[in-house]
Amino acid sequence: MQALKNKIFAMAKEVSPNQIKWRRRLHQYPELSNQEFQTTKFIKETLQSYGVKNLKLKSRTGAVALVNETKKFAVAIRADIDALPILEKTTVPFKSKNAGVMHACGHDMHAAIVMGTAVILNSIKKELPGCVKFIFQPAEEMPPGGAEVLIKEGVLKNPDVKMIFGHHVDPSLETGKIGLRDGPTMASVTDFDITIYGKGSHAAKPHLGVDAIAAAAELVNSMQKIVSREIDPLNPIVITFGIIEGGRARNIIADQVLLKGTARTLSPESLKQISKLIKRTTDGICHARGASYKLNILAEYPVLSNHASANRIYHDVYSAAFGKNKIAEVPQSMGGEDFAYYLQKIPGAMCRLGIKNKKFGSDKPWHSADFMSDEESIYYGTVLFCLSVLEYFSQYSR
Ligand code: NI
């Protein structure tokens, strides 16, 4: 076992310069959710060139690679691969060439880390008792997300996946450290659109119309009463409207307003209530004002709840490799992640991988135009995944 571990450390060092090249290539040509065509092609072709097999998928983007596909059970590692509609403001030489699209959440890093892990584990596959699946998932950033689509396609079957490992780079955690937390860690996401239909009229004759803007204003305020008056304050929720559009001119009563909102909670109990309360409030306000509406719940990601059994593996292999002081506790967050869907089906955990290094300016928040990653963390992430797979196999076959 120790000899195999030493081999992994050496190989991770060896593959790392290639992973940096792959990451830069992905960073330079970022693609939006469900449009990751070049990204998918690049990942598949690169893995193929190392003899790693790709599964045939119905999904038009995303890839699943396999090592030891004939074994009876599997463990999976997941990376997300999509980018964001942001105009990059960094000055790195491999800055985005797709104007207005940027890897501002580090999914380029995720892909390169899992690609390198696949290459290493493929080269020692004879010594592994089970199958390893590498899931390169599309559309994490855009609900309903790619996770559920891939699960429905059967990526957790044939052979059955017993545990799944995920990660996310973290600009608030120093390079070389990882962050863990058991249980509910990231919030559920309920994304919804509401269109309010009123009736147009002259601004000076409001009684002849139905003012969709007035109804929308009341609705935005009333929704906060769900937060303050209807939900157990010990299981809090957040409701935010990020877009509100409506009206044509200052002297016309608006006949239509579109509101785009999102609701978050870390409590599965509160989540059960959210969509019902949004519907009831919308219905009540629109009814009171004589307006009609269309409510569309676009997606409802579950609460991301990490399993202690998977975190224990992350913890044990990483502290043995790099020291106990390299492990931090992750705070809970109202951010969402569709990795939560896998964790509803099978045990697993999402850890945080530190990328903070002030020297490179990699301490900027996720989704900002100057987001940067410290590429040294690629090595740490790769070692973490390789060792976690080995540890899982040694526990499973015991
Ligand atoms: Ni992300």
Short mmCIF file of C-alpha atoms and ligand atoms in Angstrom, two decimals:
data_model
loop_
_atom_site.label_atom_id
_atom_site.label_comp_id
_atom_site.label_asym_id
_atom_site.label_seq_id
_atom_site.Cartn_x
_atom_site.Cartn_y
_atom_site.Cartn_z
CA MET A 1 0.00 0.00 0.00
CA GLN A 2 2.77 2.47 0.97
CA ALA A 3 4.63 1.74 -2.28
CA LEU A 4 1.46 2.51 -4.22
CA LYS A 5 0.95 5.74 -2.29
CA ASN A 6 4.52 6.81 -3.01
CA LYS A 7 3.91 6.09 -6.66
CA ILE A 8 0.86 8.35 -6.57
CA PHE A 9 2.80 11.26 -5.06
CA ALA A 10 5.47 10.90 -7.74
CA MET A 11 2.96 10.62 -10.57
CA ALA A 12 0.95 13.61 -9.34
CA LYS A 13 4.15 15.68 -9.52
CA GLU A 14 4.83 14.34 -12.99
CA VAL A 15 1.32 14.94 -14.42
CA SER A 16 0.94 18.36 -12.81
CA PRO A 17 2.62 20.42 -15.61
CA ASN A 18 0.23 18.80 -18.13
CA GLN A 19 -2.74 19.52 -15.89
CA ILE A 20 -1.70 23.17 -15.78
CA LYS A 21 -1.61 23.19 -19.59
CA TRP A 22 -5.09 21.59 -19.77
CA ARG A 23 -6.46 24.01 -17.22
CA ARG A 24 -5.12 26.99 -19.19
CA ARG A 25 -6.58 25.63 -22.40
CA LEU A 26 -9.97 25.25 -20.71
CA HIS A 27 -9.66 28.69 -19.15
CA GLN A 28 -8.92 30.27 -22.52
CA TYR A 29 -11.98 28.74 -24.19
CA PRO A 30 -14.71 28.80 -21.55
CA GLU A 31 -18.24 27.71 -22.50
CA LEU A 32 -21.60 28.42 -20.89
CA SER A 33 -23.86 25.81 -19.29
CA ASN A 34 -25.12 23.14 -21.72
CA GLN A 35 -22.86 24.56 -24.46
CA GLU A 36 -19.67 22.84 -23.32
CA PHE A 37 -19.05 21.21 -26.72
CA GLN A 38 -15.36 22.08 -27.20
CA THR A 39 -14.72 21.47 -23.51
CA THR A 40 -16.26 18.00 -23.73
CA LYS A 41 -14.30 17.18 -26.89
CA PHE A 42 -11.05 18.34 -25.32
CA ILE A 43 -11.57 16.30 -22.14
CA LYS A 44 -12.51 13.13 -24.06
CA GLU A 45 -9.68 13.37 -26.57
CA THR A 46 -7.08 14.12 -23.93
CA LEU A 47 -8.17 11.17 -21.78
CA GLN A 48 -8.31 8.90 -24.84
CA SER A 49 -4.73 9.80 -25.69
CA TYR A 50 -3.78 8.29 -22.30
CA GLY A 51 -5.82 5.16 -22.95
CA VAL A 52 -8.69 6.14 -20.63
CA LYS A 53 -12.05 4.92 -21.87
CA ASN A 54 -15.03 7.27 -22.30
CA LEU A 55 -18.62 6.16 -21.84
CA LYS A 56 -21.15 6.92 -24.58
CA LEU A 57 -23.68 9.47 -23.26
CA LYS A 58 -27.02 10.69 -24.54
CA SER A 59 -26.34 14.08 -22.97
CA ARG A 60 -24.88 16.37 -25.67
CA THR A 61 -22.25 17.81 -23.36
CA GLY A 62 -20.31 16.36 -20.46
CA ALA A 63 -18.22 13.21 -20.31
CA VAL A 64 -17.88 10.13 -18.14
CA ALA A 65 -14.56 8.28 -18.20
CA LEU A 66 -14.01 4.82 -16.75
CA VAL A 67 -11.18 2.82 -15.32
CA ASN A 68 -11.76 -0.94 -14.78
CA GLU A 69 -15.31 -0.88 -16.17
CA THR A 70 -15.76 -4.66 -15.83
CA LYS A 71 -15.42 -4.67 -12.03
CA LYS A 72 -18.50 -5.25 -9.88
CA PHE A 73 -18.61 -1.96 -7.99
CA ALA A 74 -17.43 1.59 -8.52
CA VAL A 75 -16.45 4.79 -6.81
CA ALA A 76 -16.94 8.13 -8.61
CA ILE A 77 -15.23 11.50 -8.74
CA ARG A 78 -17.19 14.45 -10.09
CA ALA A 79 -15.98 17.68 -11.72
CA ASP A 80 -18.20 20.40 -13.17
CA ILE A 81 -17.04 21.97 -16.43
CA ASP A 82 -19.18 25.02 -17.30
CA ALA A 83 -18.27 28.73 -17.21
CA LEU A 84 -20.17 31.96 -16.50
CA PRO A 85 -21.44 34.96 -18.52
CA ILE A 86 -18.76 37.32 -17.16
CA LEU A 87 -16.25 39.49 -19.05
CA GLU A 88 -12.85 38.49 -17.68
CA LYS A 89 -10.78 41.33 -16.19
CA THR A 90 -7.60 39.46 -15.26
CA THR A 91 -4.34 39.99 -17.17
CA VAL A 92 -3.22 36.34 -17.32
CA PRO A 93 -1.72 35.31 -20.70
CA PHE A 94 -4.38 32.59 -21.03
CA LYS A 95 -7.26 35.02 -20.50
CA SER A 96 -10.63 34.04 -21.97
CA LYS A 97 -10.88 34.29 -25.75
CA ASN A 98 -14.64 33.79 -25.69
CA ALA A 99 -15.77 37.35 -25.07
CA GLY A 100 -18.16 37.70 -22.15
CA VAL A 101 -17.61 34.15 -20.94
CA MET A 102 -15.23 33.29 -18.11
CA HIS A 103 -14.21 30.42 -15.85
CA ALA A 104 -14.91 32.61 -12.82
CA CYS A 105 -15.83 29.71 -10.53
CA GLY A 106 -12.75 27.52 -11.07
CA HIS A 107 -14.47 24.72 -12.97
CA ASP A 108 -11.42 24.74 -15.31
CA MET A 109 -9.38 23.71 -12.26
CA HIS A 110 -11.91 21.03 -11.30
CA ALA A 111 -11.78 19.48 -14.77
CA ALA A 112 -7.95 19.49 -14.94
CA ILE A 113 -7.67 17.94 -11.45
CA VAL A 114 -10.09 15.11 -12.24
CA MET A 115 -8.51 14.54 -15.69
CA GLY A 116 -5.10 14.11 -14.03
CA THR A 117 -6.61 11.80 -11.42
CA ALA A 118 -8.06 9.65 -14.22
CA VAL A 119 -4.69 9.44 -15.97
CA ILE A 120 -2.91 8.38 -12.78
CA LEU A 121 -5.50 5.83 -11.64
CA ASN A 122 -5.70 4.40 -15.16
CA SER A 123 -1.97 3.74 -15.10
CA ILE A 124 -2.30 1.71 -11.86
CA LYS A 125 -5.64 0.12 -12.67
CA LYS A 126 -4.37 -3.45 -12.24
CA GLU A 127 -3.83 -2.70 -8.58
CA LEU A 128 -7.37 -1.38 -8.04
CA PRO A 129 -10.10 -3.83 -6.97
CA GLY A 130 -12.98 -1.76 -8.35
CA CYS A 131 -14.08 0.57 -11.12
CA VAL A 132 -13.54 4.34 -10.96
CA LYS A 133 -15.90 6.69 -12.79
CA PHE A 134 -14.86 10.24 -13.61
CA ILE A 135 -17.92 12.42 -14.11
CA PHE A 136 -17.34 15.66 -16.04
CA GLN A 137 -20.71 17.24 -15.48
CA PRO A 138 -22.17 20.06 -17.58
CA ALA A 139 -24.39 22.94 -16.47
CA GLU A 140 -23.71 23.20 -12.75
CA GLU A 141 -24.26 26.95 -12.93
CA MET A 142 -27.67 26.87 -14.59
CA PRO A 143 -30.68 25.23 -12.95
CA PRO A 144 -32.07 22.62 -13.41
CA GLY A 145 -28.37 21.63 -13.70
CA GLY A 146 -26.56 18.70 -15.26
CA ALA A 147 -26.38 16.38 -12.24
CA GLU A 148 -29.95 15.13 -12.35
CA VAL A 149 -29.72 14.62 -16.12
CA LEU A 150 -26.63 12.41 -15.76
CA ILE A 151 -28.14 10.47 -12.85
CA LYS A 152 -31.25 9.78 -14.95
CA GLU A 153 -28.93 8.58 -17.70
CA GLY A 154 -27.62 6.00 -15.25
CA VAL A 155 -24.10 7.22 -14.49
CA LEU A 156 -24.41 5.87 -10.95
CA LYS A 157 -25.21 2.36 -12.27
CA ASN A 158 -23.35 -0.36 -14.19
CA PRO A 159 -21.29 -0.91 -12.16
CA ASP A 160 -23.04 0.60 -9.14
CA VAL A 161 -21.31 3.61 -7.63
CA LYS A 162 -20.91 3.11 -3.88
CA MET A 163 -19.43 6.49 -3.01
CA ILE A 164 -18.90 9.82 -4.79
CA PHE A 165 -16.22 12.42 -4.18
CA GLY A 166 -16.63 16.06 -5.20
CA HIS A 167 -14.70 19.25 -4.61
CA HIS A 168 -14.78 22.97 -5.16
CA VAL A 169 -11.84 25.38 -5.22
CA ASP A 170 -12.07 27.97 -2.46
CA PRO A 171 -10.41 31.42 -2.65
CA SER A 172 -10.87 31.97 1.10
CA LEU A 173 -8.73 28.92 1.99
CA GLU A 174 -4.92 28.90 1.56
CA THR A 175 -3.35 26.67 -1.09
CA GLY A 176 -2.43 23.32 0.45
CA LYS A 177 -5.45 23.25 2.76
CA ILE A 178 -8.77 21.50 2.35
CA GLY A 179 -12.09 22.29 4.04
CA LEU A 180 -14.61 19.72 5.29
CA ARG A 181 -18.00 19.74 6.96
CA ASP A 182 -20.42 16.92 7.82
CA GLY A 183 -24.15 17.29 7.23
CA PRO A 184 -26.00 20.26 5.65
CA THR A 185 -23.30 22.49 4.16
CA MET A 186 -24.77 24.25 1.13
CA ALA A 187 -28.31 25.52 0.66
CA SER A 188 -31.16 24.22 -1.41
CA VAL A 189 -31.98 26.40 -4.43
CA THR A 190 -35.54 27.14 -5.52
CA ASP A 191 -35.38 29.24 -8.69
CA PHE A 192 -38.65 30.73 -9.91
CA ASP A 193 -40.09 33.18 -12.44
CA ILE A 194 -43.30 35.10 -11.92
CA THR A 195 -45.04 37.01 -14.70
CA ILE A 196 -47.77 39.36 -13.49
CA TYR A 197 -50.40 40.29 -16.07
CA GLY A 198 -52.31 43.56 -15.54
CA LYS A 199 -54.11 45.83 -17.96
CA GLY A 200 -52.63 48.84 -19.77
CA SER A 201 -54.08 52.32 -19.40
CA HIS A 202 -53.08 55.98 -19.33
CA ALA A 203 -50.90 56.86 -16.35
CA ALA A 204 -53.43 59.51 -15.36
CA LYS A 205 -56.33 57.02 -15.45
CA PRO A 206 -55.13 54.15 -13.26
CA HIS A 207 -58.68 53.13 -12.37
CA LEU A 208 -59.18 51.99 -15.98
CA GLY A 209 -56.23 49.60 -15.89
CA VAL A 210 -54.61 47.02 -13.62
CA ASP A 211 -51.14 48.17 -12.62
CA ALA A 212 -48.74 45.23 -12.87
CA ILE A 213 -45.88 47.32 -11.40
CA ALA A 214 -47.90 48.19 -8.28
CA ALA A 215 -48.77 44.52 -7.81
CA ALA A 216 -45.13 43.51 -8.34
CA ALA A 217 -43.95 46.01 -5.73
CA GLU A 218 -46.39 44.60 -3.20
CA LEU A 219 -45.37 41.07 -4.07
CA VAL A 220 -41.64 41.75 -3.59
CA ASN A 221 -42.35 43.13 -0.13
CA SER A 222 -44.82 40.41 0.81
CA MET A 223 -42.36 37.66 -0.06
CA GLN A 224 -40.13 38.88 2.78
CA LYS A 225 -43.01 38.15 5.17
CA ILE A 226 -42.57 34.48 4.26
CA VAL A 227 -39.02 34.82 5.61
CA SER A 228 -39.95 36.75 8.76
CA ARG A 229 -43.42 35.40 9.63
CA GLU A 230 -44.01 31.99 8.12
CA ILE A 231 -40.79 30.02 8.47
CA ASP A 232 -39.27 28.78 11.71
CA PRO A 233 -36.53 31.35 12.47
CA LEU A 234 -34.31 28.48 13.61
CA ASN A 235 -34.42 27.11 10.05
CA PRO A 236 -34.01 30.40 8.15
CA ILE A 237 -34.51 30.99 4.44
CA VAL A 238 -33.46 33.73 2.02
CA ILE A 239 -35.62 35.03 -0.82
CA THR A 240 -34.02 37.34 -3.39
CA PHE A 241 -35.34 38.85 -6.60
CA GLY A 242 -32.42 39.50 -8.93
CA ILE A 243 -34.37 40.66 -11.97
CA ILE A 244 -37.53 42.71 -12.34
CA GLU A 245 -38.62 43.89 -15.77
CA GLY A 246 -41.74 45.67 -16.90
CA GLY A 247 -43.30 48.78 -18.31
CA ARG A 248 -42.92 50.70 -21.55
CA ALA A 249 -43.17 54.40 -20.73
CA ARG A 250 -43.59 56.64 -17.68
CA ASN A 251 -47.09 57.62 -18.73
CA ILE A 252 -48.48 54.12 -19.36
CA ILE A 253 -49.82 51.76 -16.70
CA ALA A 254 -47.68 48.64 -17.15
CA ASP A 255 -49.63 45.61 -18.30
CA GLN A 256 -46.89 43.06 -17.56
CA VAL A 257 -43.99 42.56 -15.15
CA LEU A 258 -41.50 39.70 -14.97
CA LEU A 259 -39.79 38.86 -11.68
CA LYS A 260 -36.94 36.36 -11.38
CA GLY A 261 -36.21 35.11 -7.91
CA THR A 262 -34.33 32.51 -5.93
CA ALA A 263 -34.98 31.07 -2.46
CA ARG A 264 -32.38 29.30 -0.33
CA THR A 265 -32.32 27.32 2.88
CA LEU A 266 -30.14 24.83 4.71
CA SER A 267 -33.17 23.12 6.21
CA PRO A 268 -34.96 20.30 4.39
CA GLU A 269 -38.07 21.13 6.50
CA SER A 270 -38.14 24.75 5.31
CA LEU A 271 -37.47 23.63 1.74
CA LYS A 272 -40.69 21.58 1.80
CA GLN A 273 -42.66 24.80 2.53
CA ILE A 274 -40.95 27.27 0.19
CA SER A 275 -42.65 26.66 -3.15
CA LYS A 276 -46.08 26.35 -1.51
CA LEU A 277 -45.66 29.69 0.26
CA ILE A 278 -44.36 31.44 -2.86
CA LYS A 279 -47.40 30.20 -4.75
CA ARG A 280 -49.87 31.22 -2.03
CA THR A 281 -48.36 34.72 -1.64
CA THR A 282 -48.27 35.34 -5.40
CA ASP A 283 -51.83 34.13 -5.74
CA GLY A 284 -53.06 36.30 -2.86
CA ILE A 285 -51.40 39.54 -3.91
CA CYS A 286 -52.35 39.18 -7.58
CA HIS A 287 -55.92 38.32 -6.63
CA ALA A 288 -56.16 41.37 -4.34
CA ARG A 289 -55.01 43.67 -7.15
CA GLY A 290 -57.10 42.10 -9.90
CA ALA A 291 -54.06 40.88 -11.79
CA SER A 292 -53.37 37.40 -13.12
CA TYR A 293 -50.01 35.62 -13.08
CA LYS A 294 -47.92 32.73 -14.24
CA LEU A 295 -45.57 31.13 -11.68
CA ASN A 296 -42.85 28.86 -12.96
CA ILE A 297 -40.64 26.95 -10.48
CA LEU A 298 -37.63 26.29 -12.71
CA ALA A 299 -35.61 24.12 -10.39
CA GLU A 300 -35.33 22.95 -6.84
CA TYR A 301 -31.85 21.75 -5.89
CA PRO A 302 -31.81 19.80 -2.61
CA VAL A 303 -29.79 20.86 0.44
CA LEU A 304 -26.21 19.62 0.01
CA SER A 305 -25.59 17.34 2.97
CA ASN A 306 -22.16 15.70 3.23
CA HIS A 307 -21.83 12.16 4.53
CA ALA A 308 -19.43 11.67 7.43
CA SER A 309 -18.13 8.37 5.99
CA ALA A 310 -16.76 10.14 2.91
CA ASN A 311 -15.42 13.12 4.86
CA ARG A 312 -13.61 10.71 7.16
CA ILE A 313 -11.73 9.32 4.14
CA TYR A 314 -10.83 12.82 2.93
CA HIS A 315 -9.71 13.72 6.44
CA ASP A 316 -7.61 10.63 7.07
CA VAL A 317 -5.77 10.50 3.76
CA TYR A 318 -5.09 14.23 3.63
CA SER A 319 -3.90 14.59 7.22
CA ALA A 320 -1.62 11.57 6.77
CA ALA A 321 -0.20 13.08 3.57
CA PHE A 322 0.13 16.76 4.49
CA GLY A 323 -0.62 17.18 8.20
CA LYS A 324 -3.69 17.71 10.40
CA ASN A 325 -3.20 21.49 10.37
CA LYS A 326 -4.02 21.49 6.63
CA ILE A 327 -7.66 20.66 7.31
CA ALA A 328 -10.16 23.41 8.05
CA GLU A 329 -13.86 23.37 8.85
CA VAL A 330 -16.05 24.81 6.10
CA PRO A 331 -18.75 27.24 7.26
CA GLN A 332 -22.32 26.66 6.09
CA SER A 333 -23.30 28.69 3.04
CA MET A 334 -26.50 29.79 1.33
CA GLY A 335 -24.84 29.06 -2.01
CA GLY A 336 -26.25 26.04 -3.86
CA GLU A 337 -24.68 23.10 -5.76
CA ASP A 338 -26.31 20.38 -7.81
CA PHE A 339 -23.78 17.90 -6.40
CA ALA A 340 -26.53 17.64 -3.75
CA TYR A 341 -28.46 15.33 -6.14
CA TYR A 342 -25.74 12.66 -6.09
CA LEU A 343 -25.62 12.83 -2.29
CA GLN A 344 -29.35 12.10 -2.13
CA LYS A 345 -28.67 8.79 -3.90
CA ILE A 346 -25.37 7.57 -2.51
CA PRO A 347 -22.84 8.45 0.23
CA GLY A 348 -20.24 11.04 -0.64
CA ALA A 349 -18.92 14.48 0.18
CA MET A 350 -17.89 17.73 -1.41
CA CYS A 351 -14.72 19.21 0.03
CA ARG A 352 -13.19 22.63 -0.46
CA LEU A 353 -9.75 22.89 -2.02
CA GLY A 354 -7.71 25.93 -1.01
CA ILE A 355 -6.46 28.16 -3.85
CA LYS A 356 -5.81 31.33 -1.89
CA ASN A 357 -2.40 32.84 -2.60
CA LYS A 358 -2.10 36.60 -2.39
CA LYS A 359 1.05 36.47 -4.55
CA PHE A 360 -1.15 35.48 -7.53
CA GLY A 361 -4.17 37.47 -6.46
CA SER A 362 -6.13 34.24 -6.06
CA ASP A 363 -8.15 35.56 -3.15
CA LYS A 364 -10.96 37.16 -5.19
CA PRO A 365 -14.50 35.93 -4.67
CA TRP A 366 -16.20 33.32 -6.88
CA HIS A 367 -18.10 34.75 -9.84
CA SER A 368 -16.06 37.97 -9.92
CA ALA A 369 -14.41 39.25 -13.12
CA ASP A 370 -10.95 39.06 -11.50
CA PHE A 371 -11.32 35.55 -10.04
CA MET A 372 -7.99 33.66 -10.10
CA SER A 373 -6.78 30.21 -9.09
CA ASP A 374 -3.41 29.12 -7.70
CA GLU A 375 -2.37 26.26 -9.98
CA GLU A 376 -0.22 24.72 -7.26
CA SER A 377 -3.45 23.44 -5.72
CA ILE A 378 -3.92 21.11 -8.71
CA TYR A 379 -1.29 18.82 -7.20
CA TYR A 380 -3.02 18.76 -3.80
CA GLY A 381 -6.43 18.06 -5.30
CA THR A 382 -5.08 15.25 -7.46
CA VAL A 383 -3.27 13.55 -4.57
CA LEU A 384 -6.39 13.90 -2.42
CA PHE A 385 -8.61 12.16 -5.00
CA CYS A 386 -6.13 9.37 -5.82
CA LEU A 387 -5.54 8.55 -2.16
CA SER A 388 -9.25 8.77 -1.30
CA VAL A 389 -10.08 6.22 -3.99
CA LEU A 390 -7.36 3.87 -2.69
CA GLU A 391 -8.60 4.29 0.88
CA TYR A 392 -12.22 3.65 -0.14
CA PHE A 393 -11.21 0.47 -1.95
CA SER A 394 -9.13 -0.77 1.00
CA GLN A 395 -12.10 -0.21 3.36
CA TYR A 396 -14.63 -1.69 0.96
CA SER A 397 -12.74 -4.88 0.24
CA ARG A 398 -11.85 -5.40 3.90
NI NI B 1 -18.71 26.54 -8.99
#
